PDB file of C-alpha atoms in Angstrom:
ATOM      1  CA  MET A   1     180.012 111.122 -55.308  1.00 56.00           C
ATOM      2  CA  VAL A   2     177.104 111.076 -52.824  1.00 66.00           C
ATOM      3  CA  ASN A   3     175.935 114.425 -54.118  1.00 79.00           C
ATOM      4  CA  SER A   4     176.011 113.465 -57.811  1.00 85.00           C
ATOM      5  CA  ILE A   5     174.193 110.159 -57.266  1.00 86.00           C
ATOM      6  CA  LEU A   6     171.603 111.895 -55.068  1.00 89.00           C
ATOM      7  CA  LEU A   7     171.025 114.574 -57.722  1.00 93.00           C
ATOM      8  CA  GLU A   8     170.511 111.922 -60.393  1.00 93.00           C
ATOM      9  CA  THR A   9     168.057 109.914 -58.303  1.00 94.00           C
ATOM     10  CA  LEU A  10     166.084 112.994 -57.228  1.00 96.00           C
ATOM     11  CA  ASN A  11     165.838 113.995 -60.879  1.00 96.00           C
ATOM     12  CA  GLU A  12     164.535 110.525 -61.817  1.00 96.00           C
ATOM     13  CA  VAL A  13     161.839 110.740 -59.141  1.00 97.00           C
ATOM     14  CA  PHE A  14     160.813 114.428 -59.344  1.00 98.00           C
ATOM     15  CA  LYS A  15     160.816 115.117 -63.121  1.00 97.00           C
ATOM     16  CA  PRO A  16     157.877 112.736 -63.822  1.00 97.00           C
ATOM     17  CA  LEU A  17     155.915 114.527 -61.050  1.00 97.00           C
ATOM     18  CA  GLY A  18     156.125 117.839 -62.929  1.00 97.00           C
ATOM     19  CA  PHE A  19     159.018 119.380 -61.006  1.00 98.00           C
ATOM     20  CA  ARG A  20     161.466 121.516 -62.954  1.00 97.00           C
ATOM     21  CA  LYS A  21     165.185 121.391 -62.212  1.00 97.00           C
ATOM     22  CA  LYS A  22     167.379 124.405 -61.542  1.00 96.00           C
ATOM     23  CA  SER A  23     170.914 123.539 -60.452  1.00 94.00           C
ATOM     24  CA  ALA A  24     170.475 121.299 -57.361  1.00 95.00           C
ATOM     25  CA  ASN A  25     166.793 122.231 -56.911  1.00 97.00           C
ATOM     26  CA  TRP A  26     163.472 120.782 -58.061  1.00 98.00           C
ATOM     27  CA  TYR A  27     160.480 123.091 -57.948  1.00 98.00           C
ATOM     28  CA  ARG A  28     156.887 123.399 -59.089  1.00 97.00           C
ATOM     29  CA  VAL A  29     153.631 125.179 -58.488  1.00 96.00           C
ATOM     30  CA  SER A  30     150.748 122.898 -57.604  1.00 95.00           C
ATOM     31  CA  GLY A  31     147.399 124.428 -56.712  1.00 94.00           C
ATOM     32  CA  ASP A  32     147.961 127.401 -54.417  1.00 94.00           C
ATOM     33  CA  LEU A  33     151.448 126.376 -53.271  1.00 97.00           C
ATOM     34  CA  TYR A  34     154.971 126.452 -54.559  1.00 98.00           C
ATOM     35  CA  CYS A  35     157.292 123.643 -53.467  1.00 98.00           C
ATOM     36  CA  VAL A  36     161.062 123.324 -53.802  1.00 98.00           C
ATOM     37  CA  VAL A  37     163.362 120.433 -52.901  1.00 98.00           C
ATOM     38  CA  SER A  38     166.979 121.510 -52.657  1.00 97.00           C
ATOM     39  CA  VAL A  39     170.256 119.647 -52.151  1.00 95.00           C
ATOM     40  CA  GLN A  40     172.892 121.451 -50.120  1.00 93.00           C
ATOM     41  CA  GLU A  41     176.468 120.220 -49.819  1.00 87.00           C
ATOM     42  CA  SER A  42     178.046 120.235 -46.386  1.00 79.00           C
ATOM     43  CA  SER A  43     180.865 122.696 -45.835  1.00 80.00           C
ATOM     44  CA  TRP A  44     182.651 120.279 -43.500  1.00 78.00           C
ATOM     45  CA  ASP A  45     182.647 116.868 -45.144  1.00 77.00           C
ATOM     46  CA  GLU A  46     181.266 114.760 -48.012  1.00 73.00           C
ATOM     47  CA  SER A  47     177.715 114.743 -46.687  1.00 79.00           C
ATOM     48  CA  CYS A  48     174.779 116.684 -48.041  1.00 89.00           C
ATOM     49  CA  TYR A  49     171.385 117.892 -46.867  1.00 91.00           C
ATOM     50  CA  VAL A  50     168.005 117.785 -48.548  1.00 95.00           C
ATOM     51  CA  ASN A  51     165.916 120.866 -47.766  1.00 97.00           C
ATOM     52  CA  ILE A  52     162.232 121.353 -48.547  1.00 98.00           C
ATOM     53  CA  GLY A  53     160.399 124.647 -48.835  1.00 98.00           C
ATOM     54  CA  PHE A  54     156.823 125.768 -49.414  1.00 98.00           C
ATOM     55  CA  ALA A  55     155.373 129.186 -50.158  1.00 97.00           C
ATOM     56  CA  PRO A  56     152.027 130.533 -51.337  1.00 96.00           C
ATOM     57  CA  VAL A  57     152.088 131.004 -55.122  1.00 96.00           C
ATOM     58  CA  VAL A  58     151.627 134.775 -54.715  1.00 93.00           C
ATOM     59  CA  LYS A  59     155.132 134.947 -53.185  1.00 92.00           C
ATOM     60  CA  VAL A  60     156.696 133.451 -56.328  1.00 94.00           C
ATOM     61  CA  LYS A  61     157.177 136.323 -58.776  1.00 87.00           C
ATOM     62  CA  THR A  62     159.285 134.743 -61.520  1.00 87.00           C
ATOM     63  CA  GLY A  63     158.277 131.083 -61.267  1.00 88.00           C
ATOM     64  CA  TRP A  64     161.317 130.370 -59.090  1.00 95.00           C
ATOM     65  CA  LEU A  65     161.911 130.939 -55.391  1.00 96.00           C
ATOM     66  CA  PRO A  66     164.940 129.485 -53.563  1.00 97.00           C
ATOM     67  CA  GLU A  67     164.265 127.324 -50.532  1.00 97.00           C
ATOM     68  CA  LEU A  68     165.809 129.953 -48.235  1.00 96.00           C
ATOM     69  CA  LYS A  69     163.047 132.407 -49.166  1.00 96.00           C
ATOM     70  CA  CYS A  70     160.159 129.999 -48.622  1.00 97.00           C
ATOM     71  CA  LEU A  71     157.790 130.666 -45.718  1.00 97.00           C
ATOM     72  CA  VAL A  72     157.850 127.034 -44.533  1.00 98.00           C
ATOM     73  CA  ARG A  73     161.167 125.185 -44.552  1.00 98.00           C
ATOM     74  CA  PHE A  74     162.506 121.947 -43.162  1.00 97.00           C
ATOM     75  CA  ARG A  75     165.144 119.329 -43.794  1.00 95.00           C
ATOM     76  CA  VAL A  76     164.443 115.806 -44.914  1.00 95.00           C
ATOM     77  CA  ASP A  77     165.365 114.693 -41.359  1.00 93.00           C
ATOM     78  CA  ALA A  78     162.016 116.144 -40.222  1.00 95.00           C
ATOM     79  CA  ILE A  79     159.958 113.808 -42.422  1.00 96.00           C
ATOM     80  CA  THR A  80     158.918 111.018 -40.098  1.00 94.00           C
ATOM     81  CA  SER A  81     158.833 108.349 -42.845  1.00 93.00           C
ATOM     82  CA  ILE A  82     162.562 108.802 -43.561  1.00 94.00           C
ATOM     83  CA  SER A  83     164.469 106.165 -41.606  1.00 91.00           C
ATOM     84  CA  ARG A  84     167.793 106.516 -39.832  1.00 89.00           C
ATOM     85  CA  GLU A  85     169.272 104.355 -42.622  1.00 89.00           C
ATOM     86  CA  GLY A  86     167.938 106.821 -45.191  1.00 90.00           C
ATOM     87  CA  LEU A  87     169.503 109.749 -43.375  1.00 90.00           C
ATOM     88  CA  ASP A  88     172.796 107.868 -43.068  1.00 88.00           C
ATOM     89  CA  LEU A  89     172.903 107.634 -46.875  1.00 87.00           C
ATOM     90  CA  LEU A  90     173.353 111.400 -47.019  1.00 86.00           C
ATOM     91  CA  SER A  91     176.712 111.124 -45.278  1.00 81.00           C
ATOM     92  CA  GLY A  92     179.752 110.523 -47.434  1.00 67.00           C
ATOM     93  CA  GLU A  93     180.791 107.560 -45.311  1.00 66.00           C
ATOM     94  CA  VAL A  94     178.379 104.993 -46.752  1.00 63.00           C
ATOM     95  CA  VAL A  95     179.499 105.283 -50.384  1.00 59.00           C
ATOM     96  CA  GLU A  96     182.417 102.871 -50.175  1.00 59.00           C
ATOM     97  CA  ALA A  97     180.409 100.237 -48.332  1.00 61.00           C
ATOM     98  CA  ARG A  98     177.468 100.234 -50.769  1.00 63.00           C
ATOM     99  CA  GLY A  99     178.979 100.977 -54.178  1.00 65.00           C
ATOM    100  CA  GLU A 100     177.344 103.263 -56.725  1.00 68.00           C
ATOM    101  CA  GLY A 101     174.595 100.872 -57.894  1.00 70.00           C
ATOM    102  CA  GLY A 102     173.482  99.953 -54.407  1.00 78.00           C
ATOM    103  CA  LEU A 103     173.623 103.553 -53.289  1.00 83.00           C
ATOM    104  CA  ARG A 104     171.404 104.657 -56.194  1.00 85.00           C
ATOM    105  CA  VAL A 105     168.734 102.053 -55.357  1.00 89.00           C
ATOM    106  CA  ASP A 106     168.890 102.948 -51.650  1.00 90.00           C
ATOM    107  CA  PHE A 107     168.574 106.683 -52.413  1.00 91.00           C
ATOM    108  CA  VAL A 108     165.428 106.093 -54.450  1.00 93.00           C
ATOM    109  CA  GLU A 109     163.837 103.796 -51.850  1.00 94.00           C
ATOM    110  CA  ARG A 110     164.926 105.540 -48.653  1.00 93.00           C
ATOM    111  CA  VAL A 111     165.174 109.234 -49.566  1.00 94.00           C
ATOM    112  CA  ALA A 112     163.781 110.350 -52.949  1.00 95.00           C
ATOM    113  CA  SER A 113     160.546 108.326 -52.939  1.00 96.00           C
ATOM    114  CA  PRO A 114     159.567 109.167 -49.326  1.00 96.00           C
ATOM    115  CA  VAL A 115     160.221 112.877 -49.990  1.00 96.00           C
ATOM    116  CA  ALA A 116     158.182 112.737 -53.200  1.00 97.00           C
ATOM    117  CA  LEU A 117     155.367 110.910 -51.413  1.00 96.00           C
ATOM    118  CA  ALA A 118     155.317 113.570 -48.691  1.00 96.00           C
ATOM    119  CA  VAL A 119     155.291 116.639 -50.971  1.00 97.00           C
ATOM    120  CA  ASN A 120     153.592 115.480 -54.174  1.00 96.00           C
ATOM    121  CA  SER A 121     149.977 115.904 -53.039  1.00 94.00           C
ATOM    122  CA  ILE A 122     150.454 119.246 -51.257  1.00 97.00           C
ATOM    123  CA  GLU A 123     148.428 121.838 -53.186  1.00 96.00           C
ATOM    124  CA  SER A 124     146.913 124.092 -50.523  1.00 96.00           C
ATOM    125  CA  ILE A 125     147.575 125.550 -47.088  1.00 94.00           C
ATOM    126  CA  GLN A 126     145.164 122.945 -45.713  1.00 95.00           C
ATOM    127  CA  ASP A 127     147.230 120.137 -47.308  1.00 96.00           C
ATOM    128  CA  LEU A 128     150.401 121.670 -45.874  1.00 96.00           C
ATOM    129  CA  LYS A 129     148.795 121.891 -42.413  1.00 95.00           C
ATOM    130  CA  SER A 130     147.947 118.216 -42.625  1.00 94.00           C
ATOM    131  CA  LEU A 131     151.477 117.292 -43.726  1.00 95.00           C
ATOM    132  CA  LEU A 132     153.019 119.283 -40.871  1.00 94.00           C
ATOM    133  CA  ARG A 133     150.700 117.664 -38.316  1.00 92.00           C
ATOM    134  CA  THR A 134     150.963 114.062 -39.471  1.00 93.00           C
ATOM    135  CA  SER A 135     154.263 113.522 -41.279  1.00 94.00           C
ATOM    136  CA  VAL A 136     156.783 116.118 -40.138  1.00 94.00           C
ATOM    137  CA  SER A 137     158.476 116.569 -36.753  1.00 90.00           C
ATOM    138  CA  ASP A 138     158.664 119.951 -35.049  1.00 80.00           C
ATOM    139  CA  GLN A 139     161.982 120.826 -36.691  1.00 89.00           C
ATOM    140  CA  VAL A 140     160.254 123.214 -39.079  1.00 94.00           C
ATOM    141  CA  PHE A 141     160.804 126.896 -39.778  1.00 96.00           C
ATOM    142  CA  ILE A 142     157.465 128.644 -40.250  1.00 95.00           C
ATOM    143  CA  HIS A 143     157.672 132.349 -41.081  1.00 96.00           C
ATOM    144  CA  ARG A 144     155.537 134.568 -38.853  1.00 94.00           C
ATOM    145  CA  GLU A 145     153.617 135.745 -41.941  1.00 93.00           C
ATOM    146  CA  ILE A 146     152.001 132.308 -42.297  1.00 94.00           C
ATOM    147  CA  ARG A 147     152.454 130.850 -38.795  1.00 92.00           C
ATOM    148  CA  ASP A 148     149.000 131.668 -37.396  1.00 91.00           C
ATOM    149  CA  GLU A 149     147.245 130.219 -40.428  1.00 90.00           C
ATOM    150  CA  LEU A 150     149.251 126.981 -40.324  1.00 89.00           C
ATOM    151  CA  LEU A 151     149.091 126.470 -36.585  1.00 83.00           C
ATOM    152  CA  ALA A 152     145.385 127.280 -36.159  1.00 82.00           C
ATOM    153  CA  GLU A 153     143.194 124.361 -35.147  1.00 71.00           C
ATOM    154  CA  GLY A 154     140.822 122.910 -37.696  1.00 60.00           C
TER     155      GLY A 154
END
């Protein structure tokens, strides 16, 4: 149930921003960058993960690139504006306590909207550098192909 409600709320937030949906993924090209937001179910319990990926547009051959193939990847946990309460919503344990309606509202306020706010304005490597420096913790995978450019000062 957590997964289906999360997918619905992410769709409500990301579709109006120009993201296209493919399975449990929302993706778009904006400026020079491709962005994908992906929901991954846990193999161990009812929880799920929200993963975010970025890649230069030139890496996207068919208009679609899965998050695993992006050059910059991180989980929603790395976004500093996402609270502990927001992360707790992604575990299957909170569903019974909140009910479906309350969970939907909480997902929008505590997960979907902060993710959208973080990624919506990212259109260039410079924008991505700024996001990584100001709004994301160090729990980020940066492929060596783009690492020097993203980590350079200035």
